Amino acid sequence: MPRYYFDVYDGQKLFRDEEGGVFDDRAAMRAEAMKVLPDIARDGIPQDGDRQSFTVRVRNERNLTIYTGTILFSGLWLDDSANTEQKVY
């Protein structure tokens, strides 16, 4: 069975997978990439930010990138009360 390596890029730093994982086929590898992205995002979105993306790049045993997936978090305040303090006159 082939071994695949899941490198993660958080927009600033690349975290390279040195161990990898063994999967029955490419579909199982893709399913794993789709599974890990939300977990990575859940733990990696900064508390003081409203935009963050995470990309997983999957390499095969020959060190070739064969699959990528990206998840994006984008938050937007819809009122101005979060951005300014209420003024009392």
XYZ file of C-alpha atoms in Angstrom:
89
model
C 0.000 0.000 0.000
C 1.283 3.478 -0.825
C 2.386 5.997 1.796
C 1.200 9.606 1.591
C 2.501 12.684 3.411
C 0.180 15.501 4.521
C 1.927 18.876 4.629
C -0.079 21.757 6.105
C 0.309 25.424 5.221
C -1.380 28.015 7.457
C -0.675 31.065 5.301
C 2.617 31.773 7.052
C 4.361 28.524 7.778
C 4.573 25.094 6.162
C 4.387 22.132 8.516
C 5.974 19.196 6.711
C 4.795 15.665 7.454
C 7.813 13.405 7.870
C 5.936 10.223 8.878
C 3.022 10.029 6.476
C 0.302 7.463 6.465
C -0.563 4.334 4.508
C -3.899 4.217 2.687
C -5.548 1.586 0.543
C -6.005 3.925 -2.404
C -6.160 7.555 -3.529
C -9.823 7.860 -2.528
C -8.971 6.933 1.072
C -6.079 9.416 1.052
C -8.409 12.164 -0.223
C -10.994 11.316 2.446
C -8.300 11.679 5.122
C -7.241 15.080 3.743
C -10.869 16.222 3.842
C -11.213 14.938 7.400
C -8.123 16.639 8.843
C -8.686 20.119 7.387
C -11.638 21.079 9.643
C -9.775 19.747 12.699
C -6.707 21.818 11.826
C -8.821 24.910 11.208
C -10.760 24.497 14.453
C -7.546 24.611 16.470
C -5.650 27.088 14.287
C -7.911 30.089 13.725
C -6.432 32.960 15.749
C -8.796 34.510 18.290
C -7.929 38.011 17.089
C -8.419 37.360 13.378
C -11.308 36.981 10.981
C -9.509 35.539 7.953
C -7.484 32.380 7.879
C -6.911 29.650 5.347
C -5.344 26.241 5.728
C -4.085 24.094 2.888
C -3.106 20.456 2.996
C -0.744 19.282 0.276
C -0.456 15.533 -0.087
C 2.794 14.075 -1.389
C 3.345 10.559 -2.612
C 6.345 8.325 -1.945
C 8.244 10.003 -4.806
C 7.820 13.376 -3.052
C 5.419 14.663 -5.719
C 2.391 16.710 -4.641
C -0.618 14.833 -5.947
C -3.523 16.468 -4.103
C -4.304 19.767 -2.388
C -7.276 20.922 -0.382
C -7.921 24.305 1.221
C -10.371 25.459 3.866
C -11.041 29.143 4.515
C -12.479 30.885 7.552
C -13.801 34.374 6.958
C -15.604 36.339 9.661
C -17.308 39.679 9.207
C -18.992 41.916 11.767
C -22.329 43.162 10.422
C -22.781 46.032 12.840
C -20.437 48.707 14.097
C -20.922 48.051 17.831
C -18.079 45.541 17.864
C -15.666 48.027 16.336
C -16.331 51.118 18.457
C -17.379 51.798 22.001
C -20.828 53.312 22.510
C -20.633 57.037 23.123
C -22.802 58.640 25.790
C -23.690 62.324 25.338
